[in-house]
DNA sequence: TTGACTCAACATCCTTTGCTACAA
DNA sequence: TTGTAGGTTTCCATGTTGAGTCA
């Protein structure tokens, strides 16, 4: 008879099993709690009897189930179920990931923990569960601290509480699961004993390649659908337009000076900037070498000039003249805060950045939803986890070189509206011949 | 309870085009 | 001659968020 137990994120066992190591401190074999399922299966295969004291879950409540899934949502859940209730479902923004998650809870019928990156999402899940299951889930984070059989928690709170609650849930849902592989959050996944796992995201891939950890932490991608596959029926038809502009003579002169400074430094040190690693090398060097710091600063400034070029503002003026009318709702996206405020001042448009106070932000979003505001400008605050009212036109003035940001911004204009005839339109304004062009090229790598 | 702070964690950050020492 | 590894243990900037603290 093997005794299995849980202790502060660890799995303790009397006998050896793959994935466990002997610990002199505990006088037992130990491993991270997430090995629980594998260890259990191993002992079963070996026909070894187990006394299992790992999970200590709260009783599953009486719930209703008012969720009707669309065909692709049901299919996604089918594949996840077939994979042993483990794995990741990839659906574009607006395709109803939350509904899939809630339906999964009703299938598993066991105590469930839902991890979310922001308080906005904490509230959204809370409301949707209340509606769909006629049950008020617990909330931990954002000032709440209620542990219930179905509980929504922020990643940050989970990080500080996981030792204590790591064995209270048989099922765990990781919303926006691309956050999970980061240094700190991945420990949360390891310290949870939950044998059933579901990850939800629109874009699992990460710039740092740590998404390679996801199959181990959550399971493989079991279902994937792109925005273009849902366009027309469940999401709006859309078009992506690219408009190219040039730097002014002044900007060009400055830009080239700065790039030259960077190049001169690189060649003086026999360095190249041809990979992320080489860039990190430069950053490291900049920590102790003033010349390297100067070079990096030059790179930053040059980037800013190209992303926030004056011609973009003029092009934006034309676009607003053309599209700013009763029929359209427009969101303008910028890369940095300064540009967002410049646009706001120039065109007298309400602006939202991370500096905007909370109530002012919700006020602006409310008025945009009601149609009192037709155009708003935002930095990268709307990229994820915020419930943004529908728009049908997005204008990208600047951004990162990541397809994640691109797809998330696209998602902001894709919600299908009743009787809508016009296509949703995402317009990107790009400064040609500069790093801005490279950024744009990079964010289009992944097919939409 | 709020509001204003601070702090920590997370994310992005590259594409040009030439090295040098050593092993196979 | 050709091919390949090379060095450590992070962190120039800016943006964004959640949690904690203190008035």
Tab-separated table of C-alpha atoms (C1' of nucleotides) in Angstrom:
chain	number	residue	atom	x	y	z
A	1	UNK	CA	0.000	0.000	0.000
A	2	UNK	CA	1.389	3.358	-1.089
A	3	UNK	CA	0.372	6.444	0.761
A	4	UNK	CA	0.104	9.619	-1.309
A	5	UNK	CA	-0.319	13.022	0.287
A	6	UNK	CA	-0.052	16.731	-0.408
A	7	UNK	CA	2.137	19.187	1.429
A	8	UNK	CA	2.514	22.838	0.398
A	9	UNK	CA	2.596	22.286	-3.335
A	10	UNK	CA	4.419	18.982	-3.109
A	11	UNK	CA	3.340	15.412	-3.664
A	12	UNK	CA	4.646	12.943	-1.063
A	13	UNK	CA	4.820	9.199	-1.688
A	14	UNK	CA	6.130	6.163	0.236
A	15	UNK	CA	7.260	4.494	-2.952
A	16	UNK	CA	9.178	5.588	-5.977
A	17	UNK	CA	7.355	6.636	-9.124
A	18	UNK	CA	8.712	8.346	-12.254
A	19	UNK	CA	8.970	12.082	-11.698
A	20	UNK	CA	9.605	11.745	-7.959
A	21	UNK	CA	12.879	12.065	-6.048
A	22	UNK	CA	13.928	10.831	-2.616
A	23	UNK	CA	13.961	13.512	0.050
A	24	UNK	CA	15.989	13.051	3.237
A	25	UNK	CA	14.006	15.826	4.847
A	26	UNK	CA	10.619	14.163	4.362
A	27	UNK	CA	11.891	10.565	4.346
A	28	UNK	CA	9.619	10.110	1.329
A	29	UNK	CA	9.672	10.427	-2.415
A	30	UNK	CA	8.597	13.894	-3.395
A	31	UNK	CA	7.769	15.898	-6.505
A	32	UNK	CA	5.715	18.897	-7.511
A	33	UNK	CA	2.004	18.351	-6.939
A	34	UNK	CA	1.183	18.508	-10.647
A	35	UNK	CA	2.792	15.071	-11.032
A	36	UNK	CA	-0.131	13.668	-9.061
A	37	UNK	CA	-2.071	12.478	-12.072
A	38	UNK	CA	0.933	10.742	-13.684
A	39	UNK	CA	1.956	9.117	-10.415
A	40	UNK	CA	-1.570	7.881	-9.828
A	41	UNK	CA	-1.713	6.369	-13.300
A	42	UNK	CA	1.705	4.775	-12.796
A	43	UNK	CA	0.692	2.995	-9.595
A	44	UNK	CA	-2.532	1.833	-11.204
A	45	UNK	CA	-0.645	0.400	-14.153
A	46	UNK	CA	1.735	-1.366	-11.788
A	47	UNK	CA	-1.295	-2.625	-9.843
A	48	UNK	CA	-0.026	-1.165	-6.613
A	49	UNK	CA	-2.677	-0.268	-4.068
A	50	UNK	CA	-2.903	3.351	-3.053
A	51	UNK	CA	-4.114	5.250	-0.049
A	52	UNK	CA	-4.786	8.558	-1.707
A	53	UNK	CA	-4.942	11.618	0.575
A	54	UNK	CA	-3.875	14.182	-1.957
A	55	UNK	CA	-7.037	16.059	-2.889
A	56	UNK	CA	-9.103	17.705	-0.203
A	57	UNK	CA	-11.803	19.299	-2.302
A	58	UNK	CA	-14.921	21.215	-1.426
A	59	UNK	CA	-18.175	19.487	-2.366
A	60	UNK	CA	-19.415	20.419	-5.837
A	61	UNK	CA	-22.505	22.608	-5.575
A	62	UNK	CA	-25.918	22.225	-7.161
A	63	UNK	CA	-25.799	24.202	-10.369
A	64	UNK	CA	-27.914	24.811	-13.406
A	65	UNK	CA	-26.543	24.678	-16.920
A	66	UNK	CA	-27.904	27.370	-19.207
A	67	UNK	CA	-25.050	27.249	-21.688
A	68	UNK	CA	-25.660	26.253	-25.281
A	69	UNK	CA	-22.457	25.885	-27.216
A	70	UNK	CA	-21.901	26.801	-30.845
A	71	UNK	CA	-20.748	23.935	-33.058
A	72	UNK	CA	-17.061	24.827	-32.960
A	73	UNK	CA	-17.164	25.348	-29.191
A	74	UNK	CA	-18.697	21.908	-28.704
A	75	UNK	CA	-16.095	20.431	-31.013
A	76	UNK	CA	-13.309	22.073	-29.030
A	77	UNK	CA	-14.663	20.623	-25.827
A	78	UNK	CA	-15.026	17.203	-27.431
A	79	UNK	CA	-11.330	17.138	-28.372
A	80	UNK	CA	-10.318	18.325	-24.917
A	81	UNK	CA	-12.436	15.632	-23.309
A	82	UNK	CA	-10.945	12.985	-25.575
A	83	UNK	CA	-7.451	14.091	-24.573
A	84	UNK	CA	-8.287	13.072	-20.998
A	85	UNK	CA	-9.605	16.464	-19.879
A	86	UNK	CA	-6.211	18.042	-20.311
A	87	UNK	CA	-5.006	20.534	-22.863
A	88	UNK	CA	-5.350	23.911	-24.483
A	89	UNK	CA	-8.122	25.333	-26.648
A	90	UNK	CA	-7.101	28.184	-28.953
A	91	UNK	CA	-9.944	30.443	-30.087
A	92	UNK	CA	-9.830	34.008	-31.415
A	93	UNK	CA	-10.970	36.944	-29.300
A	94	UNK	CA	-14.728	37.147	-29.279
A	95	UNK	CA	-15.294	33.467	-30.076
A	96	UNK	CA	-16.585	32.674	-26.590
A	97	UNK	CA	-13.759	31.047	-24.668
A	98	UNK	CA	-15.454	31.696	-21.339
A	99	UNK	CA	-18.537	29.755	-22.424
A	100	UNK	CA	-16.345	26.779	-23.304
A	101	UNK	CA	-14.678	26.986	-19.901
A	102	UNK	CA	-17.946	27.137	-18.014
A	103	UNK	CA	-19.349	24.224	-19.994
A	104	UNK	CA	-16.233	22.255	-19.096
A	105	UNK	CA	-16.987	22.811	-15.411
A	106	UNK	CA	-20.407	21.245	-15.858
A	107	UNK	CA	-18.799	18.253	-17.593
A	108	UNK	CA	-16.091	17.663	-14.977
A	109	UNK	CA	-18.502	18.287	-12.097
A	110	UNK	CA	-15.725	18.819	-9.589
A	111	UNK	CA	-14.315	21.701	-7.589
A	112	UNK	CA	-12.770	24.178	-10.033
A	113	UNK	CA	-10.210	26.955	-9.819
A	114	UNK	CA	-10.114	29.547	-12.613
A	115	UNK	CA	-6.953	31.628	-12.970
A	116	UNK	CA	-7.107	35.001	-14.694
A	117	UNK	CA	-4.486	37.717	-15.245
A	118	UNK	CA	-6.572	40.810	-14.444
A	119	UNK	CA	-9.306	41.926	-12.072
A	120	UNK	CA	-11.409	42.850	-15.094
A	121	UNK	CA	-11.404	39.205	-16.114
A	122	UNK	CA	-12.027	38.141	-12.514
A	123	UNK	CA	-15.257	40.151	-12.607
A	124	UNK	CA	-16.209	38.942	-16.087
A	125	UNK	CA	-15.885	35.271	-15.112
A	126	UNK	CA	-17.776	35.903	-11.894
A	127	UNK	CA	-20.703	37.484	-13.726
A	128	UNK	CA	-20.813	34.883	-16.472
A	129	UNK	CA	-20.724	31.949	-14.046
A	130	UNK	CA	-23.462	33.561	-11.987
A	131	UNK	CA	-25.619	33.900	-15.103
A	132	UNK	CA	-24.890	30.543	-16.667
A	133	UNK	CA	-24.830	28.267	-13.618
A	134	UNK	CA	-27.054	30.224	-11.259
A	135	UNK	CA	-24.271	30.007	-8.715
A	136	UNK	CA	-22.054	32.709	-7.230
A	137	UNK	CA	-18.448	31.555	-7.421
A	138	UNK	CA	-15.795	32.557	-4.925
A	139	UNK	CA	-13.319	35.280	-5.795
A	140	UNK	CA	-9.756	35.716	-4.598
A	141	UNK	CA	-7.843	38.854	-5.556
A	142	UNK	CA	-8.874	42.439	-6.219
A	143	UNK	CA	-9.924	42.851	-2.599
A	144	UNK	CA	-11.953	39.614	-2.416
A	145	UNK	CA	-11.057	36.532	-0.439
A	146	UNK	CA	-13.741	33.850	-0.709
A	147	UNK	CA	-12.759	30.242	-1.233
A	148	UNK	CA	-15.630	28.227	-2.745
A	149	UNK	CA	-15.980	25.020	-4.764
A	150	UNK	CA	-15.822	27.138	-7.905
A	151	UNK	CA	-13.390	29.995	-7.396
A	152	UNK	CA	-11.934	32.634	-9.689
A	153	UNK	CA	-8.488	33.891	-8.701
A	154	UNK	CA	-5.860	36.201	-10.185
A	155	UNK	CA	-2.499	34.707	-11.138
A	156	UNK	CA	-0.866	37.015	-8.608
A	157	UNK	CA	-3.060	35.883	-5.744
A	158	UNK	CA	-2.663	32.274	-6.803
A	159	UNK	CA	1.091	32.724	-6.601
A	160	UNK	CA	0.907	33.724	-2.950
A	161	UNK	CA	-1.829	31.266	-1.982
A	162	UNK	CA	-1.017	28.134	-3.943
A	163	UNK	CA	0.732	26.233	-1.137
A	164	UNK	CA	-2.402	26.460	0.906
A	165	UNK	CA	-5.037	25.828	-1.783
A	166	UNK	CA	-3.085	23.636	-4.196
A	167	UNK	CA	-5.027	20.468	-3.377
A	168	UNK	CA	-8.511	21.952	-3.047
A	169	UNK	CA	-9.424	21.700	-6.732
A	170	UNK	CA	-9.735	18.726	-9.040
A	171	UNK	CA	-10.065	20.969	-12.092
A	172	UNK	CA	-8.166	24.086	-13.010
A	173	UNK	CA	-8.813	26.491	-15.882
A	174	UNK	CA	-6.000	28.820	-16.957
A	175	UNK	CA	-7.531	31.764	-18.779
A	176	UNK	CA	-5.115	33.608	-21.113
A	177	UNK	CA	-2.860	30.604	-20.612
A	178	UNK	CA	0.042	32.195	-22.534
A	179	UNK	CA	0.873	33.979	-19.249
A	180	UNK	CA	1.375	30.713	-17.428
A	181	UNK	CA	4.913	29.789	-18.596
A	182	UNK	CA	6.469	32.911	-17.075
A	183	UNK	CA	8.981	32.390	-14.279
A	184	UNK	CA	6.649	32.894	-11.334
A	185	UNK	CA	3.310	31.722	-12.683
A	186	UNK	CA	4.643	28.415	-13.945
A	187	UNK	CA	5.318	27.495	-10.322
A	188	UNK	CA	1.609	27.891	-9.644
A	189	UNK	CA	0.823	25.281	-12.286
A	190	UNK	CA	3.425	22.945	-10.790
A	191	UNK	CA	2.144	23.294	-7.240
A	192	UNK	CA	-1.484	22.579	-8.092
A	193	UNK	CA	-2.451	18.924	-7.774
A	194	UNK	CA	-5.502	19.278	-10.055
A	195	UNK	CA	-5.543	16.324	-12.459
A	196	UNK	CA	-7.926	18.002	-14.927
A	197	UNK	CA	-6.609	21.073	-16.727
A	198	UNK	CA	-7.856	23.435	-19.397
A	199	UNK	CA	-5.928	26.309	-20.940
A	200	UNK	CA	-7.686	29.031	-22.952
A	201	UNK	CA	-6.048	31.601	-25.209
A	202	UNK	CA	-6.141	33.213	-28.640
A	203	UNK	CA	-2.354	33.087	-29.020
A	204	UNK	CA	-0.338	30.491	-27.101
A	205	UNK	CA	3.006	31.423	-28.701
A	206	UNK	CA	5.363	33.602	-26.710
A	207	UNK	CA	8.311	35.712	-27.844
A	208	UNK	CA	10.576	34.008	-25.304
A	209	UNK	CA	9.579	30.506	-26.522
A	210	UNK	CA	8.547	29.452	-23.060
A	211	UNK	CA	5.262	28.170	-24.513
A	212	UNK	CA	7.250	24.962	-24.880
A	213	UNK	CA	6.514	24.421	-21.182
A	214	UNK	CA	2.761	24.391	-21.747
A	215	UNK	CA	2.296	20.721	-22.717
A	216	UNK	CA	3.920	19.708	-19.439
A	217	UNK	CA	2.011	22.234	-17.309
A	218	UNK	CA	-1.436	22.057	-18.914
A	219	UNK	CA	-1.403	19.621	-21.807
A	220	UNK	CA	-1.085	19.947	-25.572
A	221	UNK	CA	-3.095	22.215	-27.851
A	222	UNK	CA	-6.158	20.065	-28.556
A	223	UNK	CA	-8.130	22.480	-30.713
A	224	UNK	CA	-7.315	25.588	-32.680
A	225	UNK	CA	-9.358	27.993	-34.783
A	226	UNK	CA	-8.303	31.248	-36.441
A	227	UNK	CA	-10.324	34.426	-36.788
A	228	UNK	CA	-10.550	33.997	-40.555
A	229	UNK	CA	-12.240	30.618	-40.064
A	230	UNK	CA	-15.070	32.198	-38.098
A	231	UNK	CA	-15.374	35.371	-40.148
A	232	UNK	CA	-18.783	35.783	-41.760
A	233	UNK	CA	-20.759	33.479	-39.517
A	234	UNK	CA	-19.733	34.100	-35.911
A	235	UNK	CA	-17.301	36.969	-36.317
A	236	UNK	CA	-17.488	39.959	-38.624
A	237	UNK	CA	-15.941	39.794	-42.079
A	238	UNK	CA	-12.784	41.821	-42.023
A	239	UNK	CA	-10.085	43.422	-44.092
A	240	UNK	CA	-6.584	44.479	-43.096
A	241	UNK	CA	-5.214	47.508	-44.935
A	242	UNK	CA	-1.667	48.767	-44.823
A	243	UNK	CA	-0.840	52.374	-45.574
A	244	UNK	CA	2.769	53.473	-45.937
A	245	UNK	CA	4.117	56.905	-45.065
A	246	UNK	CA	7.622	58.431	-44.995
A	247	UNK	CA	9.660	60.318	-42.438
A	248	UNK	CA	9.997	64.063	-42.908
A	249	UNK	CA	13.462	65.298	-43.905
A	250	UNK	CA	14.140	66.381	-40.350
A	251	UNK	CA	13.025	63.069	-38.895
A	252	UNK	CA	14.990	61.184	-41.495
A	253	UNK	CA	18.167	63.054	-40.670
A	254	UNK	CA	17.758	62.395	-36.963
A	255	UNK	CA	16.787	58.781	-37.499
A	256	UNK	CA	19.820	58.084	-39.647
A	257	UNK	CA	22.177	59.787	-37.206
A	258	UNK	CA	20.899	57.638	-34.378
A	259	UNK	CA	21.079	54.419	-36.387
A	260	UNK	CA	24.595	55.345	-37.434
A	261	UNK	CA	25.602	55.812	-33.806
A	262	UNK	CA	24.258	52.364	-33.011
A	263	UNK	CA	25.986	50.786	-36.000
A	264	UNK	CA	29.294	52.412	-35.181
A	265	UNK	CA	29.193	51.093	-31.662
A	266	UNK	CA	28.299	47.600	-32.834
A	267	UNK	CA	31.106	47.449	-35.371
A	268	UNK	CA	33.608	48.875	-32.879
A	269	UNK	CA	32.802	45.915	-30.620
A	270	UNK	CA	32.482	43.366	-33.351
A	271	UNK	CA	28.863	42.823	-32.474
A	272	UNK	CA	25.778	42.222	-34.586
A	273	UNK	CA	22.121	42.682	-33.883
A	274	UNK	CA	20.763	39.683	-35.690
A	275	UNK	CA	18.930	37.763	-33.009
A	276	UNK	CA	17.130	38.254	-29.740
A	277	UNK	CA	20.197	36.842	-27.971
A	278	UNK	CA	22.458	39.431	-29.535
A	279	UNK	CA	20.053	42.120	-28.444
A	280	UNK	CA	20.119	40.804	-24.879
A	281	UNK	CA	23.888	40.864	-25.073
A	282	UNK	CA	23.760	44.554	-25.900
A	283	UNK	CA	21.336	45.191	-23.036
A	284	UNK	CA	23.598	43.366	-20.594
A	285	UNK	CA	26.571	45.319	-21.777
A	286	UNK	CA	24.632	48.552	-21.421
A	287	UNK	CA	24.332	47.805	-17.711
A	288	UNK	CA	28.007	48.518	-17.127
A	289	UNK	CA	29.352	50.114	-20.299
A	290	UNK	CA	28.320	53.769	-20.848
A	291	UNK	CA	29.030	53.592	-24.585
A	292	UNK	CA	26.765	50.574	-24.932
A	293	UNK	CA	24.117	52.421	-22.991
A	294	UNK	CA	24.401	55.366	-25.363
A	295	UNK	CA	24.066	53.047	-28.336
A	296	UNK	CA	20.991	51.400	-26.901
A	297	UNK	CA	19.475	54.757	-26.121
A	298	UNK	CA	20.070	55.765	-29.742
A	299	UNK	CA	18.264	52.619	-30.825
A	300	UNK	CA	15.301	53.482	-28.553
A	301	UNK	CA	15.053	57.032	-29.805
A	302	UNK	CA	15.300	56.004	-33.437
A	303	UNK	CA	12.526	53.481	-32.914
A	304	UNK	CA	10.333	56.120	-31.328
A	305	UNK	CA	10.882	58.477	-34.253
A	306	UNK	CA	9.919	55.845	-36.795
A	307	UNK	CA	6.890	54.529	-34.906
A	308	UNK	CA	5.534	57.980	-34.066
A	309	UNK	CA	6.341	59.795	-37.304
A	310	UNK	CA	4.599	63.065	-38.109
A	311	UNK	CA	3.259	61.714	-41.385
A	312	UNK	CA	1.197	59.210	-39.441
A	313	UNK	CA	-0.680	62.027	-37.756
A	314	UNK	CA	-1.419	63.599	-41.158
A	315	UNK	CA	-2.571	60.288	-42.579
A	316	UNK	CA	-4.736	59.812	-39.519
A	317	UNK	CA	-6.318	63.187	-40.194
A	318	UNK	CA	-7.296	62.015	-43.688
A	319	UNK	CA	-8.664	58.741	-42.373
A	320	UNK	CA	-10.734	60.447	-39.710
A	321	UNK	CA	-12.173	62.789	-42.331
A	322	UNK	CA	-13.149	59.778	-44.366
A	323	UNK	CA	-14.448	57.432	-41.676
A	324	UNK	CA	-15.469	59.501	-38.677
A	325	UNK	CA	-19.224	59.561	-39.211
A	326	UNK	CA	-22.431	58.205	-37.720
A	327	UNK	CA	-21.926	54.709	-39.051
A	328	UNK	CA	-18.521	53.987	-37.592
A	329	UNK	CA	-16.902	53.438	-34.256
A	330	UNK	CA	-13.166	53.772	-34.302
A	331	UNK	CA	-10.388	52.737	-31.916
A	332	UNK	CA	-6.925	54.167	-32.541
A	333	UNK	CA	-4.033	52.114	-31.145
A	334	UNK	CA	-0.598	53.530	-30.392
A	335	UNK	CA	2.616	51.984	-29.149
A	336	UNK	CA	3.416	54.464	-26.429
A	337	UNK	CA	1.669	56.794	-24.075
A	338	UNK	CA	3.127	59.990	-25.515
A	339	UNK	CA	1.728	59.310	-28.975
A	340	UNK	CA	-1.681	58.495	-27.489
A	341	UNK	CA	-1.777	61.870	-25.752
A	342	UNK	CA	-0.524	63.670	-28.863
A	343	UNK	CA	-3.365	62.207	-30.912
A	344	UNK	CA	-5.807	63.031	-28.161
A	345	UNK	CA	-4.698	66.678	-28.093
A	346	UNK	CA	-4.507	67.052	-31.862
A	347	UNK	CA	-7.965	65.651	-32.628
A	348	UNK	CA	-9.714	66.185	-29.274
A	349	UNK	CA	-10.344	62.498	-28.795
A	350	UNK	CA	-10.737	60.792	-25.387
A	351	UNK	CA	-7.611	58.854	-24.481
A	352	UNK	CA	-6.998	55.786	-22.321
A	353	UNK	CA	-3.566	54.671	-21.120
A	354	UNK	CA	-2.337	52.963	-17.957
A	355	UNK	CA	-2.164	56.441	-16.418
A	356	UNK	CA	-5.886	57.047	-16.821
A	357	UNK	CA	-7.652	56.757	-13.449
A	358	UNK	CA	-9.977	53.789	-13.142
A	359	UNK	CA	-13.301	55.636	-13.064
A	360	UNK	CA	-12.268	57.898	-15.922
A	361	UNK	CA	-11.461	54.817	-17.967
A	362	UNK	CA	-14.808	53.162	-17.336
A	363	UNK	CA	-16.565	56.459	-18.025
A	364	UNK	CA	-14.850	56.733	-21.422
A	365	UNK	CA	-15.648	53.116	-22.268
A	366	UNK	CA	-19.256	53.587	-21.232
A	367	UNK	CA	-19.680	56.644	-23.433
A	368	UNK	CA	-17.988	54.866	-26.313
A	369	UNK	CA	-20.402	51.983	-25.890
A	370	UNK	CA	-23.405	54.304	-25.812
A	371	UNK	CA	-22.166	56.002	-28.958
A	372	UNK	CA	-21.552	59.386	-27.317
A	373	UNK	CA	-17.924	58.980	-28.304
A	374	UNK	CA	-17.292	57.740	-31.828
A	375	UNK	CA	-13.514	57.628	-31.660
A	376	UNK	CA	-11.133	56.792	-28.824
A	377	UNK	CA	-7.363	56.454	-28.719
A	378	UNK	CA	-5.487	54.007	-26.517
A	379	UNK	CA	-1.934	52.809	-25.940
A	380	UNK	CA	-1.572	49.081	-25.341
A	381	UNK	CA	-4.048	48.994	-22.447
A	382	UNK	CA	-6.773	47.357	-24.516
A	383	UNK	CA	-4.605	44.548	-25.790
A	384	UNK	CA	-5.950	41.998	-23.407
A	385	UNK	CA	-8.345	41.173	-20.639
A	386	UNK	CA	-10.476	44.290	-20.876
A	387	UNK	CA	-14.072	44.223	-21.987
A	388	UNK	CA	-14.056	46.771	-24.794
A	389	UNK	CA	-17.261	47.894	-26.444
A	390	UNK	CA	-17.539	46.987	-30.105
A	391	UNK	CA	-15.872	49.051	-32.753
A	392	UNK	CA	-15.831	48.353	-36.485
A	393	UNK	CA	-12.668	50.217	-37.430
A	394	UNK	CA	-9.258	49.938	-35.829
A	395	UNK	CA	-6.399	52.214	-36.777
A	396	UNK	CA	-2.970	50.990	-35.714
A	397	UNK	CA	-0.498	53.850	-35.406
A	398	UNK	CA	2.097	51.788	-33.627
A	399	UNK	CA	2.667	48.586	-31.747
A	400	UNK	CA	4.942	45.704	-30.905
A	401	UNK	CA	6.256	43.182	-33.369
A	402	UNK	CA	4.113	40.431	-31.924
A	403	UNK	CA	1.297	38.642	-33.643
A	404	UNK	CA	-0.400	38.394	-30.255
A	405	UNK	CA	-0.947	42.131	-30.055
A	406	UNK	CA	-1.998	42.214	-33.685
A	407	UNK	CA	-4.605	39.475	-33.215
A	408	UNK	CA	-5.888	40.968	-30.012
A	409	UNK	CA	-6.342	44.343	-31.604
A	410	UNK	CA	-8.062	42.749	-34.552
A	411	UNK	CA	-10.332	40.951	-32.097
A	412	UNK	CA	-11.553	44.321	-30.874
A	413	UNK	CA	-13.378	44.978	-34.108
A	414	UNK	CA	-14.583	41.493	-34.974
A	415	UNK	CA	-17.594	41.024	-32.765
A	416	UNK	CA	-20.475	40.414	-35.107
A	417	UNK	CA	-23.302	42.880	-34.888
A	418	UNK	CA	-26.863	42.248	-35.978
A	419	UNK	CA	-27.665	43.596	-39.428
A	420	UNK	CA	-24.113	44.781	-39.972
A	421	UNK	CA	-23.321	45.013	-43.652
A	422	UNK	CA	-19.921	46.615	-43.776
A	423	UNK	CA	-16.738	44.703	-43.234
A	424	UNK	CA	-14.689	45.417	-40.140
A	425	UNK	CA	-11.575	47.286	-41.092
A	426	UNK	CA	-8.133	47.268	-39.512
A	427	UNK	CA	-5.885	49.956	-40.950
A	428	UNK	CA	-2.208	49.964	-40.178
A	429	UNK	CA	-0.115	53.070	-40.858
A	430	UNK	CA	3.530	52.171	-41.322
A	431	UNK	CA	6.647	54.299	-41.763
A	432	UNK	CA	8.492	52.688	-44.647
A	433	UNK	CA	12.250	52.219	-44.695
A	434	UNK	CA	12.487	52.177	-40.878
A	435	UNK	CA	12.287	49.775	-37.929
A	436	UNK	CA	8.565	50.469	-37.883
A	437	UNK	CA	8.344	48.554	-41.143
A	438	UNK	CA	10.182	45.601	-39.592
A	439	UNK	CA	7.859	45.594	-36.597
A	440	UNK	CA	4.851	45.506	-38.875
A	441	UNK	CA	6.332	42.693	-40.924
A	442	UNK	CA	6.972	40.701	-37.794
A	443	UNK	CA	3.508	41.045	-36.389
A	444	UNK	CA	2.070	39.684	-39.622
A	445	UNK	CA	4.175	36.514	-39.519
A	446	UNK	CA	1.383	34.417	-38.098
A	447	UNK	CA	-1.530	33.987	-40.452
A	448	UNK	CA	-4.692	35.560	-39.228
B	1	DT	C1'	-14.035	52.418	1.754
B	2	DT	C1'	-11.204	55.357	-1.190
B	3	DG	C1'	-7.071	57.167	-2.967
B	4	DA	C1'	-2.485	57.825	-3.562
B	5	DC	C1'	1.375	55.901	-3.287
B	6	DT	C1'	5.333	52.020	-3.900
B	7	DC	C1'	6.954	47.687	-5.358
B	8	DA	C1'	7.350	43.448	-7.915
B	9	DA	C1'	6.339	40.831	-11.869
B	10	DC	C1'	5.617	40.478	-16.563
B	11	DA	C1'	6.349	41.892	-21.614
B	12	DT	C1'	8.766	43.752	-25.323
B	13	DC	C1'	13.435	44.356	-27.025
B	14	DC	C1'	16.561	41.522	-33.524
B	15	DT	C1'	17.249	40.429	-39.474
B	16	DT	C1'	23.037	43.691	-41.712
B	17	DT	C1'	27.094	43.087	-43.717
B	18	DG	C1'	32.689	40.371	-42.647
B	19	DC	C1'	34.826	37.515	-35.330
B	20	DT	C1'	38.047	33.849	-33.287
B	21	DA	C1'	39.567	29.582	-31.443
B	22	DC	C1'	39.141	25.043	-31.687
B	23	DA	C1'	37.545	20.380	-33.121
B	24	DA	C1'	36.444	17.103	-36.656
C	1	DT	C1'	39.184	23.031	-44.831
C	2	DT	C1'	34.885	23.337	-42.850
C	3	DG	C1'	31.800	23.775	-39.198
C	4	DT	C1'	30.553	25.329	-34.771
C	5	DA	C1'	30.603	27.009	-30.196
C	6	DG	C1'	31.617	30.935	-27.682
C	7	DG	C1'	30.495	33.392	-21.634
C	8	DT	C1'	27.691	34.701	-16.288
C	9	DT	C1'	24.757	34.786	-12.437
C	10	DT	C1'	20.067	39.271	-16.332
C	11	DC	C1'	17.577	43.904	-16.952
C	12	DC	C1'	19.638	50.022	-21.129
C	13	DA	C1'	13.819	51.757	-21.578
C	14	DT	C1'	8.849	51.917	-21.366
C	15	DG	C1'	4.386	50.090	-20.636
C	16	DT	C1'	0.982	47.626	-17.759
C	17	DT	C1'	-1.044	45.403	-13.823
C	18	DG	C1'	-2.044	43.389	-9.039
C	19	DA	C1'	-1.014	43.625	-4.257
C	20	DG	C1'	0.318	45.904	-0.191
C	21	DT	C1'	0.794	49.988	2.773
C	22	DC	C1'	-0.469	54.088	4.939
C	23	DA	C1'	-3.104	58.138	5.648
